[in-house]
């Protein structure tokens, strides 16, 4: 399926990056490793948000290009297209809120 080929690998990468950044932060905390403030307040949150980029790009591409090209009736294409656009909008909002709102407040 189109989702499995295009978006699933991005979702797996997304989850791995989220896990890796959290694990790194936990290990540093556990072993009392002092992380420089700029890394803790800027670099780690940005790395944590990088996981949204492949999912956002592939989800939007799925909604705008892949699903409309399916050889299905229009009624059967509308729901996956709307879901993919909603998912992309959610990811974009989360990325925007974290990078352009939350990071600037810290």
Backbone as XML, in Angstrom:
<?xml version="1.0"?>
<chain id="A" units="angstrom">
  <residue number="1" name="UNK">
    <atom name="N" x="0.836" y="-1.194" z="0.000"/>
    <atom name="CA" x="0.000" y="0.000" z="0.000"/>
    <atom name="C" x="0.874" y="1.248" z="0.000"/>
  </residue>
  <residue number="2" name="UNK">
    <atom name="N" x="0.287" y="2.321" z="-0.401"/>
    <atom name="CA" x="1.012" y="3.589" z="-0.481"/>
    <atom name="C" x="1.479" y="4.050" z="0.893"/>
  </residue>
  <residue number="3" name="UNK">
    <atom name="N" x="0.629" y="3.890" z="1.900"/>
    <atom name="CA" x="1.008" y="4.288" z="3.256"/>
    <atom name="C" x="2.220" y="3.496" z="3.729"/>
  </residue>
  <residue number="4" name="UNK">
    <atom name="N" x="2.192" y="2.197" z="3.518"/>
    <atom name="CA" x="3.289" y="1.342" z="3.996"/>
    <atom name="C" x="4.602" y="1.670" z="3.299"/>
  </residue>
  <residue number="5" name="UNK">
    <atom name="N" x="4.547" y="2.029" z="2.042"/>
    <atom name="CA" x="5.778" y="2.331" z="1.303"/>
    <atom name="C" x="6.316" y="3.720" z="1.581"/>
  </residue>
  <residue number="6" name="UNK">
    <atom name="N" x="5.449" y="4.691" z="1.735"/>
    <atom name="CA" x="5.897" y="6.071" z="1.851"/>
    <atom name="C" x="5.961" y="6.571" z="3.297"/>
  </residue>
  <residue number="7" name="UNK">
    <atom name="N" x="4.932" y="6.348" z="4.071"/>
    <atom name="CA" x="4.823" y="6.977" z="5.384"/>
    <atom name="C" x="5.329" y="6.077" z="6.515"/>
  </residue>
  <residue number="8" name="UNK">
    <atom name="N" x="5.106" y="4.796" z="6.429"/>
    <atom name="CA" x="5.509" y="3.909" z="7.517"/>
    <atom name="C" x="6.996" y="4.021" z="7.848"/>
  </residue>
  <residue number="9" name="UNK">
    <atom name="N" x="7.922" y="4.020" z="6.862"/>
    <atom name="CA" x="9.343" y="4.200" z="7.210"/>
    <atom name="C" x="9.608" y="5.534" z="7.920"/>
  </residue>
  <residue number="10" name="UNK">
    <atom name="N" x="8.900" y="6.582" z="7.519"/>
    <atom name="CA" x="9.078" y="7.880" z="8.171"/>
    <atom name="C" x="8.561" y="7.840" z="9.607"/>
  </residue>
  <residue number="11" name="UNK">
    <atom name="N" x="7.482" y="7.123" z="9.840"/>
    <atom name="CA" x="6.936" y="6.994" z="11.200"/>
    <atom name="C" x="7.901" y="6.209" z="12.085"/>
  </residue>
  <residue number="12" name="UNK">
    <atom name="N" x="8.488" y="5.148" z="11.542"/>
    <atom name="CA" x="9.463" y="4.371" z="12.307"/>
    <atom name="C" x="10.670" y="5.235" z="12.656"/>
  </residue>
  <residue number="13" name="UNK">
    <atom name="N" x="11.184" y="6.002" z="11.690"/>
    <atom name="CA" x="12.292" y="6.923" z="11.954"/>
    <atom name="C" x="11.885" y="7.965" z="12.988"/>
  </residue>
  <residue number="14" name="UNK">
    <atom name="N" x="10.666" y="8.462" z="12.879"/>
    <atom name="CA" x="10.131" y="9.435" z="13.831"/>
    <atom name="C" x="10.177" y="8.885" z="15.253"/>
  </residue>
  <residue number="15" name="UNK">
    <atom name="N" x="9.687" y="7.691" z="15.434"/>
    <atom name="CA" x="9.673" y="7.087" z="16.764"/>
    <atom name="C" x="11.083" y="6.799" z="17.273"/>
  </residue>
  <residue number="16" name="UNK">
    <atom name="N" x="11.964" y="6.360" z="16.394"/>
    <atom name="CA" x="13.338" y="6.090" z="16.806"/>
    <atom name="C" x="14.046" y="7.368" z="17.246"/>
  </residue>
  <residue number="17" name="UNK">
    <atom name="N" x="13.909" y="8.452" z="16.485"/>
    <atom name="CA" x="14.556" y="9.712" z="16.859"/>
    <atom name="C" x="14.007" y="10.234" z="18.182"/>
  </residue>
  <residue number="18" name="UNK">
    <atom name="N" x="12.704" y="10.127" z="18.371"/>
    <atom name="CA" x="12.093" y="10.549" z="19.629"/>
    <atom name="C" x="12.672" y="9.741" z="20.786"/>
  </residue>
  <residue number="19" name="UNK">
    <atom name="N" x="12.779" y="8.427" z="20.608"/>
    <atom name="CA" x="13.349" y="7.550" z="21.624"/>
    <atom name="C" x="14.815" y="7.875" z="21.885"/>
  </residue>
  <residue number="20" name="UNK">
    <atom name="N" x="15.597" y="8.081" z="20.823"/>
    <atom name="CA" x="17.037" y="8.311" z="20.964"/>
    <atom name="C" x="17.329" y="9.603" z="21.722"/>
  </residue>
  <residue number="21" name="UNK">
    <atom name="N" x="16.612" y="10.663" z="21.413"/>
    <atom name="CA" x="16.839" y="11.933" z="22.120"/>
    <atom name="C" x="16.442" y="11.807" z="23.583"/>
  </residue>
  <residue number="22" name="UNK">
    <atom name="N" x="15.312" y="11.176" z="23.846"/>
    <atom name="CA" x="14.879" y="10.988" z="25.242"/>
    <atom name="C" x="15.855" y="10.100" z="26.002"/>
  </residue>
  <residue number="23" name="UNK">
    <atom name="N" x="16.336" y="9.046" z="25.368"/>
    <atom name="CA" x="17.280" y="8.135" z="26.020"/>
    <atom name="C" x="18.599" y="8.845" z="26.319"/>
  </residue>
  <residue number="24" name="UNK">
    <atom name="N" x="19.088" y="9.636" z="25.380"/>
    <atom name="CA" x="20.316" y="10.397" z="25.592"/>
    <atom name="C" x="20.175" y="11.333" z="26.782"/>
  </residue>
  <residue number="25" name="UNK">
    <atom name="N" x="19.071" y="12.034" z="26.835"/>
    <atom name="CA" x="18.822" y="12.957" z="27.939"/>
    <atom name="C" x="18.736" y="12.206" z="29.273"/>
  </residue>
  <residue number="26" name="UNK">
    <atom name="N" x="18.070" y="11.065" z="29.282"/>
    <atom name="CA" x="17.948" y="10.267" z="30.507"/>
    <atom name="C" x="19.293" y="9.709" z="30.964"/>
  </residue>
  <residue number="27" name="UNK">
    <atom name="N" x="20.107" y="9.242" z="30.025"/>
    <atom name="CA" x="21.428" y="8.710" z="30.381"/>
    <atom name="C" x="22.303" y="9.802" z="30.968"/>
  </residue>
  <residue number="28" name="UNK">
    <atom name="N" x="22.273" y="10.972" z="30.360"/>
    <atom name="CA" x="23.064" y="12.089" z="30.905"/>
    <atom name="C" x="22.608" y="12.446" z="32.308"/>
  </residue>
  <residue number="29" name="UNK">
    <atom name="N" x="21.314" y="12.437" z="32.520"/>
    <atom name="CA" x="20.777" y="12.737" z="33.843"/>
    <atom name="C" x="21.138" y="11.641" z="34.845"/>
  </residue>
  <residue number="30" name="UNK">
    <atom name="N" x="21.037" y="10.404" z="34.424"/>
    <atom name="CA" x="21.321" y="9.267" z="35.306"/>
    <atom name="C" x="22.770" y="9.253" z="35.760"/>
  </residue>
  <residue number="31" name="UNK">
    <atom name="N" x="23.694" y="9.552" z="34.853"/>
    <atom name="CA" x="25.114" y="9.531" z="35.188"/>
    <atom name="C" x="25.641" y="10.909" z="35.597"/>
  </residue>
  <residue number="32" name="UNK">
    <atom name="N" x="24.710" y="11.825" z="35.832"/>
    <atom name="CA" x="25.042" y="13.180" z="36.296"/>
    <atom name="C" x="26.037" y="13.885" z="35.368"/>
  </residue>
  <residue number="33" name="UNK">
    <atom name="N" x="25.814" y="13.714" z="34.070"/>
    <atom name="CA" x="26.619" y="14.389" z="33.058"/>
    <atom name="C" x="25.993" y="15.749" z="32.806"/>
  </residue>
  <residue number="34" name="UNK">
    <atom name="N" x="26.758" y="16.794" z="33.004"/>
    <atom name="CA" x="26.249" y="18.142" z="32.786"/>
    <atom name="C" x="26.228" y="18.464" z="31.305"/>
  </residue>
  <residue number="35" name="UNK">
    <atom name="N" x="25.055" y="18.706" z="30.807"/>
    <atom name="CA" x="24.883" y="19.111" z="29.417"/>
    <atom name="C" x="24.934" y="20.630" z="29.386"/>
  </residue>
  <residue number="36" name="UNK">
    <atom name="N" x="25.702" y="21.207" z="28.454"/>
    <atom name="CA" x="25.713" y="22.668" z="28.365"/>
    <atom name="C" x="24.298" y="23.219" z="28.167"/>
  </residue>
  <residue number="37" name="UNK">
    <atom name="N" x="24.067" y="24.368" z="28.738"/>
    <atom name="CA" x="22.720" y="24.939" z="28.731"/>
    <atom name="C" x="22.184" y="25.151" z="27.317"/>
  </residue>
  <residue number="38" name="UNK">
    <atom name="N" x="23.046" y="25.596" z="26.410"/>
    <atom name="CA" x="22.587" y="25.820" z="25.032"/>
    <atom name="C" x="22.168" y="24.505" z="24.383"/>
  </residue>
  <residue number="39" name="UNK">
    <atom name="N" x="22.835" y="23.416" z="24.710"/>
    <atom name="CA" x="22.466" y="22.109" z="24.173"/>
    <atom name="C" x="21.144" y="21.661" z="24.773"/>
  </residue>
  <residue number="40" name="UNK">
    <atom name="N" x="21.017" y="21.836" z="26.073"/>
    <atom name="CA" x="19.804" y="21.392" z="26.758"/>
    <atom name="C" x="18.576" y="22.212" z="26.361"/>
  </residue>
  <residue number="41" name="UNK">
    <atom name="N" x="18.739" y="23.516" z="26.198"/>
    <atom name="CA" x="17.593" y="24.380" z="25.923"/>
    <atom name="C" x="17.310" y="24.591" z="24.447"/>
  </residue>
  <residue number="42" name="UNK">
    <atom name="N" x="18.316" y="24.384" z="23.588"/>
    <atom name="CA" x="18.113" y="24.664" z="22.172"/>
    <atom name="C" x="18.340" y="23.439" z="21.275"/>
  </residue>
  <residue number="43" name="UNK">
    <atom name="N" x="19.481" y="22.803" z="21.407"/>
    <atom name="CA" x="19.834" y="21.722" z="20.484"/>
    <atom name="C" x="18.952" y="20.487" z="20.688"/>
  </residue>
  <residue number="44" name="UNK">
    <atom name="N" x="18.811" y="20.027" z="21.919"/>
    <atom name="CA" x="17.995" y="18.830" z="22.159"/>
    <atom name="C" x="16.528" y="19.025" z="21.763"/>
  </residue>
  <residue number="45" name="UNK">
    <atom name="N" x="15.898" y="20.148" z="22.101"/>
    <atom name="CA" x="14.522" y="20.330" z="21.629"/>
    <atom name="C" x="14.412" y="20.396" z="20.099"/>
  </residue>
  <residue number="46" name="UNK">
    <atom name="N" x="15.406" y="21.000" z="19.442"/>
    <atom name="CA" x="15.367" y="21.016" z="17.977"/>
    <atom name="C" x="15.545" y="19.617" z="17.403"/>
  </residue>
  <residue number="47" name="UNK">
    <atom name="N" x="16.476" y="18.857" z="17.962"/>
    <atom name="CA" x="16.646" y="17.473" z="17.523"/>
    <atom name="C" x="15.381" y="16.656" z="17.783"/>
  </residue>
  <residue number="48" name="UNK">
    <atom name="N" x="14.750" y="16.936" z="18.894"/>
    <atom name="CA" x="13.526" y="16.231" z="19.227"/>
    <atom name="C" x="12.423" y="16.522" z="18.210"/>
  </residue>
  <residue number="49" name="UNK">
    <atom name="N" x="12.432" y="17.714" z="17.637"/>
    <atom name="CA" x="11.404" y="18.075" z="16.661"/>
    <atom name="C" x="11.742" y="17.654" z="15.234"/>
  </residue>
  <residue number="50" name="UNK">
    <atom name="N" x="12.996" y="17.314" z="14.988"/>
    <atom name="CA" x="13.377" y="16.879" z="13.644"/>
    <atom name="C" x="12.608" y="15.638" z="13.209"/>
  </residue>
  <residue number="51" name="UNK">
    <atom name="N" x="12.151" y="14.869" z="14.166"/>
    <atom name="CA" x="11.436" y="13.656" z="13.804"/>
    <atom name="C" x="10.126" y="13.950" z="13.084"/>
  </residue>
  <residue number="52" name="UNK">
    <atom name="N" x="9.603" y="15.162" z="13.226"/>
    <atom name="CA" x="8.362" y="15.513" z="12.535"/>
    <atom name="C" x="8.564" y="15.754" z="11.042"/>
  </residue>
  <residue number="53" name="UNK">
    <atom name="N" x="9.752" y="16.151" z="10.626"/>
    <atom name="CA" x="9.968" y="16.584" z="9.245"/>
    <atom name="C" x="9.677" y="15.484" z="8.216"/>
  </residue>
  <residue number="54" name="UNK">
    <atom name="N" x="10.274" y="14.274" z="8.340"/>
    <atom name="CA" x="9.949" y="13.255" z="7.331"/>
    <atom name="C" x="8.478" y="12.837" z="7.348"/>
  </residue>
  <residue number="55" name="UNK">
    <atom name="N" x="7.890" y="12.746" z="8.519"/>
    <atom name="CA" x="6.481" y="12.361" z="8.607"/>
    <atom name="C" x="5.601" y="13.449" z="8.008"/>
  </residue>
  <residue number="56" name="UNK">
    <atom name="N" x="5.915" y="14.693" z="8.309"/>
    <atom name="CA" x="5.146" y="15.808" z="7.762"/>
    <atom name="C" x="5.230" y="15.838" z="6.243"/>
  </residue>
  <residue number="57" name="UNK">
    <atom name="N" x="6.436" y="15.717" z="5.710"/>
    <atom name="CA" x="6.620" y="15.759" z="4.257"/>
    <atom name="C" x="5.922" y="14.587" z="3.575"/>
  </residue>
  <residue number="58" name="UNK">
    <atom name="N" x="6.116" y="13.392" z="4.096"/>
    <atom name="CA" x="5.512" y="12.217" z="3.465"/>
    <atom name="C" x="3.996" y="12.174" z="3.640"/>
  </residue>
  <residue number="59" name="UNK">
    <atom name="N" x="3.508" y="12.616" z="4.771"/>
    <atom name="CA" x="2.055" y="12.668" z="4.968"/>
    <atom name="C" x="1.390" y="13.664" z="4.039"/>
  </residue>
  <residue number="60" name="UNK">
    <atom name="N" x="2.003" y="14.823" z="3.880"/>
    <atom name="CA" x="1.449" y="15.832" z="2.971"/>
    <atom name="C" x="1.508" y="15.344" z="1.530"/>
  </residue>
  <residue number="61" name="UNK">
    <atom name="N" x="2.610" y="14.697" z="1.164"/>
    <atom name="CA" x="2.729" y="14.152" z="-0.187"/>
    <atom name="C" x="1.691" y="13.059" z="-0.424"/>
  </residue>
  <residue number="62" name="UNK">
    <atom name="N" x="1.447" y="12.272" z="0.569"/>
    <atom name="CA" x="0.435" y="11.235" z="0.473"/>
    <atom name="C" x="-0.941" y="11.851" z="0.222"/>
  </residue>
  <residue number="63" name="UNK">
    <atom name="N" x="-1.259" y="12.911" z="0.962"/>
    <atom name="CA" x="-2.566" y="13.556" z="0.835"/>
    <atom name="C" x="-2.710" y="14.320" z="-0.473"/>
  </residue>
  <residue number="64" name="UNK">
    <atom name="N" x="-1.650" y="14.988" z="-0.901"/>
    <atom name="CA" x="-1.748" y="15.858" z="-2.072"/>
    <atom name="C" x="-1.531" y="15.130" z="-3.390"/>
  </residue>
  <residue number="65" name="UNK">
    <atom name="N" x="-0.769" y="14.046" z="-3.365"/>
    <atom name="CA" x="-0.415" y="13.413" z="-4.628"/>
    <atom name="C" x="-0.801" y="11.930" z="-4.709"/>
  </residue>
  <residue number="66" name="UNK">
    <atom name="N" x="-0.385" y="11.146" z="-3.737"/>
    <atom name="CA" x="-0.559" y="9.697" z="-3.825"/>
    <atom name="C" x="-2.031" y="9.263" z="-3.762"/>
  </residue>
  <residue number="67" name="UNK">
    <atom name="N" x="-2.754" y="9.687" z="-2.729"/>
    <atom name="CA" x="-4.136" y="9.252" z="-2.595"/>
    <atom name="C" x="-5.032" y="9.759" z="-3.730"/>
  </residue>
  <residue number="68" name="UNK">
    <atom name="N" x="-4.895" y="10.997" z="-4.185"/>
    <atom name="CA" x="-5.732" y="11.416" z="-5.318"/>
    <atom name="C" x="-5.479" y="10.609" z="-6.597"/>
  </residue>
  <residue number="69" name="UNK">
    <atom name="N" x="-4.300" y="10.026" z="-6.741"/>
    <atom name="CA" x="-3.979" y="9.253" z="-7.940"/>
    <atom name="C" x="-4.447" y="7.805" z="-7.874"/>
  </residue>
  <residue number="70" name="UNK">
    <atom name="N" x="-5.003" y="7.374" z="-6.747"/>
    <atom name="CA" x="-5.481" y="5.999" z="-6.635"/>
    <atom name="C" x="-6.592" y="5.733" z="-7.643"/>
  </residue>
  <residue number="71" name="UNK">
    <atom name="N" x="-6.648" y="4.523" z="-8.147"/>
    <atom name="CA" x="-7.698" y="4.132" z="-9.085"/>
    <atom name="C" x="-8.930" y="3.666" z="-8.316"/>
  </residue>
  <residue number="72" name="UNK">
    <atom name="N" x="-9.524" y="4.581" z="-7.625"/>
    <atom name="CA" x="-10.716" y="4.307" z="-6.821"/>
    <atom name="C" x="-11.777" y="5.348" z="-7.145"/>
  </residue>
  <residue number="73" name="UNK">
    <atom name="N" x="-12.991" y="5.077" z="-6.723"/>
    <atom name="CA" x="-14.049" y="6.072" z="-6.848"/>
    <atom name="C" x="-13.722" y="7.255" z="-5.952"/>
  </residue>
  <residue number="74" name="UNK">
    <atom name="N" x="-14.245" y="8.406" z="-6.306"/>
    <atom name="CA" x="-13.978" y="9.624" z="-5.536"/>
    <atom name="C" x="-14.401" y="9.453" z="-4.084"/>
  </residue>
  <residue number="75" name="UNK">
    <atom name="N" x="-15.523" y="8.802" z="-3.862"/>
    <atom name="CA" x="-16.021" y="8.626" z="-2.501"/>
    <atom name="C" x="-15.046" y="7.822" z="-1.644"/>
  </residue>
  <residue number="76" name="UNK">
    <atom name="N" x="-14.337" y="6.881" z="-2.248"/>
    <atom name="CA" x="-13.394" y="6.052" z="-1.493"/>
    <atom name="C" x="-12.063" y="6.756" z="-1.275"/>
  </residue>
  <residue number="77" name="UNK">
    <atom name="N" x="-11.781" y="7.815" z="-2.019"/>
    <atom name="CA" x="-10.521" y="8.534" z="-1.877"/>
    <atom name="C" x="-10.612" y="9.693" z="-0.889"/>
  </residue>
  <residue number="78" name="UNK">
    <atom name="N" x="-11.796" y="10.219" z="-0.688"/>
    <atom name="CA" x="-11.958" y="11.429" z="0.126"/>
    <atom name="C" x="-11.503" y="11.203" z="1.566"/>
  </residue>
  <residue number="79" name="UNK">
    <atom name="N" x="-11.911" y="10.118" z="2.184"/>
    <atom name="CA" x="-11.580" y="9.873" z="3.586"/>
    <atom name="C" x="-10.070" y="9.756" z="3.818"/>
  </residue>
  <residue number="80" name="UNK">
    <atom name="N" x="-9.333" y="8.943" z="3.041"/>
    <atom name="CA" x="-7.876" y="8.898" z="3.266"/>
    <atom name="C" x="-7.193" y="10.235" z="2.990"/>
  </residue>
  <residue number="81" name="UNK">
    <atom name="N" x="-7.674" y="10.964" z="2.012"/>
    <atom name="CA" x="-7.079" y="12.279" z="1.709"/>
    <atom name="C" x="-7.293" y="13.221" z="2.888"/>
  </residue>
  <residue number="82" name="UNK">
    <atom name="N" x="-8.513" y="13.277" z="3.411"/>
    <atom name="CA" x="-8.799" y="14.146" z="4.552"/>
    <atom name="C" x="-7.991" y="13.735" z="5.787"/>
  </residue>
  <residue number="83" name="UNK">
    <atom name="N" x="-7.876" y="12.440" z="6.025"/>
    <atom name="CA" x="-7.099" y="11.958" z="7.172"/>
    <atom name="C" x="-5.629" y="12.327" z="7.033"/>
  </residue>
  <residue number="84" name="UNK">
    <atom name="N" x="-5.064" y="12.158" z="5.855"/>
    <atom name="CA" x="-3.651" y="12.491" z="5.642"/>
    <atom name="C" x="-3.415" y="13.988" z="5.791"/>
  </residue>
  <residue number="85" name="UNK">
    <atom name="N" x="-4.340" y="14.823" z="5.280"/>
    <atom name="CA" x="-4.204" y="16.267" z="5.467"/>
    <atom name="C" x="-4.341" y="16.649" z="6.942"/>
  </residue>
  <residue number="86" name="UNK">
    <atom name="N" x="-5.276" y="16.023" z="7.652"/>
    <atom name="CA" x="-5.453" y="16.318" z="9.085"/>
    <atom name="C" x="-4.208" y="15.918" z="9.869"/>
  </residue>
  <residue number="87" name="UNK">
    <atom name="N" x="-3.641" y="14.768" z="9.553"/>
    <atom name="CA" x="-2.431" y="14.301" z="10.231"/>
    <atom name="C" x="-1.272" y="15.248" z="9.953"/>
  </residue>
  <residue number="88" name="UNK">
    <atom name="N" x="-1.137" y="15.688" z="8.706"/>
    <atom name="CA" x="-0.072" y="16.628" z="8.349"/>
    <atom name="C" x="-0.267" y="17.965" z="9.052"/>
  </residue>
  <residue number="89" name="UNK">
    <atom name="N" x="-1.516" y="18.424" z="9.120"/>
    <atom name="CA" x="-1.793" y="19.689" z="9.810"/>
    <atom name="C" x="-1.453" y="19.581" z="11.296"/>
  </residue>
  <residue number="90" name="UNK">
    <atom name="N" x="-1.794" y="18.467" z="11.910"/>
    <atom name="CA" x="-1.452" y="18.256" z="13.319"/>
    <atom name="C" x="0.064" y="18.274" z="13.516"/>
  </residue>
  <residue number="91" name="UNK">
    <atom name="N" x="0.803" y="17.560" z="12.671"/>
    <atom name="CA" x="2.264" y="17.534" z="12.792"/>
    <atom name="C" x="2.878" y="18.906" z="12.551"/>
  </residue>
  <residue number="92" name="UNK">
    <atom name="N" x="2.352" y="19.634" z="11.560"/>
    <atom name="CA" x="2.863" y="20.982" z="11.301"/>
    <atom name="C" x="2.600" y="21.893" z="12.497"/>
  </residue>
  <residue number="93" name="UNK">
    <atom name="N" x="1.417" y="21.810" z="13.068"/>
    <atom name="CA" x="1.086" y="22.638" z="14.231"/>
    <atom name="C" x="2.007" y="22.315" z="15.410"/>
  </residue>
  <residue number="94" name="UNK">
    <atom name="N" x="2.243" y="21.041" z="15.658"/>
    <atom name="CA" x="3.126" y="20.645" z="16.756"/>
    <atom name="C" x="4.549" y="21.142" z="16.523"/>
  </residue>
  <residue number="95" name="UNK">
    <atom name="N" x="5.034" y="20.999" z="15.302"/>
    <atom name="CA" x="6.375" y="21.467" z="14.960"/>
    <atom name="C" x="6.476" y="22.977" z="15.109"/>
  </residue>
  <residue number="96" name="UNK">
    <atom name="N" x="5.504" y="23.697" z="14.564"/>
    <atom name="CA" x="5.500" y="25.158" z="14.643"/>
    <atom name="C" x="5.424" y="25.639" z="16.095"/>
  </residue>
  <residue number="97" name="UNK">
    <atom name="N" x="4.521" y="25.051" z="16.871"/>
    <atom name="CA" x="4.343" y="25.487" z="18.262"/>
    <atom name="C" x="5.607" y="25.274" z="19.074"/>
  </residue>
  <residue number="98" name="UNK">
    <atom name="N" x="6.290" y="24.181" z="18.840"/>
    <atom name="CA" x="7.503" y="23.900" z="19.604"/>
    <atom name="C" x="8.655" y="24.789" z="19.178"/>
  </residue>
  <residue number="99" name="UNK">
    <atom name="N" x="8.887" y="24.901" z="17.883"/>
    <atom name="CA" x="10.060" y="25.640" z="17.406"/>
    <atom name="C" x="9.866" y="27.149" z="17.511"/>
  </residue>
  <residue number="100" name="UNK">
    <atom name="N" x="8.718" y="27.653" z="17.081"/>
    <atom name="CA" x="8.549" y="29.100" z="16.994"/>
    <atom name="C" x="7.853" y="29.733" z="18.197"/>
  </residue>
  <residue number="101" name="UNK">
    <atom name="N" x="7.293" y="28.923" z="19.083"/>
    <atom name="CA" x="6.634" y="29.493" z="20.256"/>
    <atom name="C" x="7.344" y="29.048" z="21.532"/>
  </residue>
  <residue number="102" name="UNK">
    <atom name="N" x="7.385" y="27.742" z="21.771"/>
    <atom name="CA" x="7.924" y="27.223" z="23.042"/>
    <atom name="C" x="9.411" y="27.459" z="23.194"/>
  </residue>
  <residue number="103" name="UNK">
    <atom name="N" x="10.193" y="27.251" z="22.139"/>
    <atom name="CA" x="11.637" y="27.441" z="22.263"/>
    <atom name="C" x="12.009" y="28.896" z="22.517"/>
  </residue>
  <residue number="104" name="UNK">
    <atom name="N" x="11.255" y="29.813" z="21.942"/>
    <atom name="CA" x="11.564" y="31.226" z="22.132"/>
    <atom name="C" x="11.212" y="31.707" z="23.537"/>
  </residue>
  <residue number="105" name="UNK">
    <atom name="N" x="10.302" y="30.999" z="24.184"/>
    <atom name="CA" x="9.927" y="31.365" z="25.545"/>
    <atom name="C" x="10.972" y="30.916" z="26.570"/>
  </residue>
  <residue number="106" name="UNK">
    <atom name="N" x="11.823" y="29.934" z="26.188"/>
    <atom name="CA" x="12.831" y="29.469" z="27.132"/>
    <atom name="C" x="14.039" y="30.267" z="26.970"/>
  </residue>
</chain>
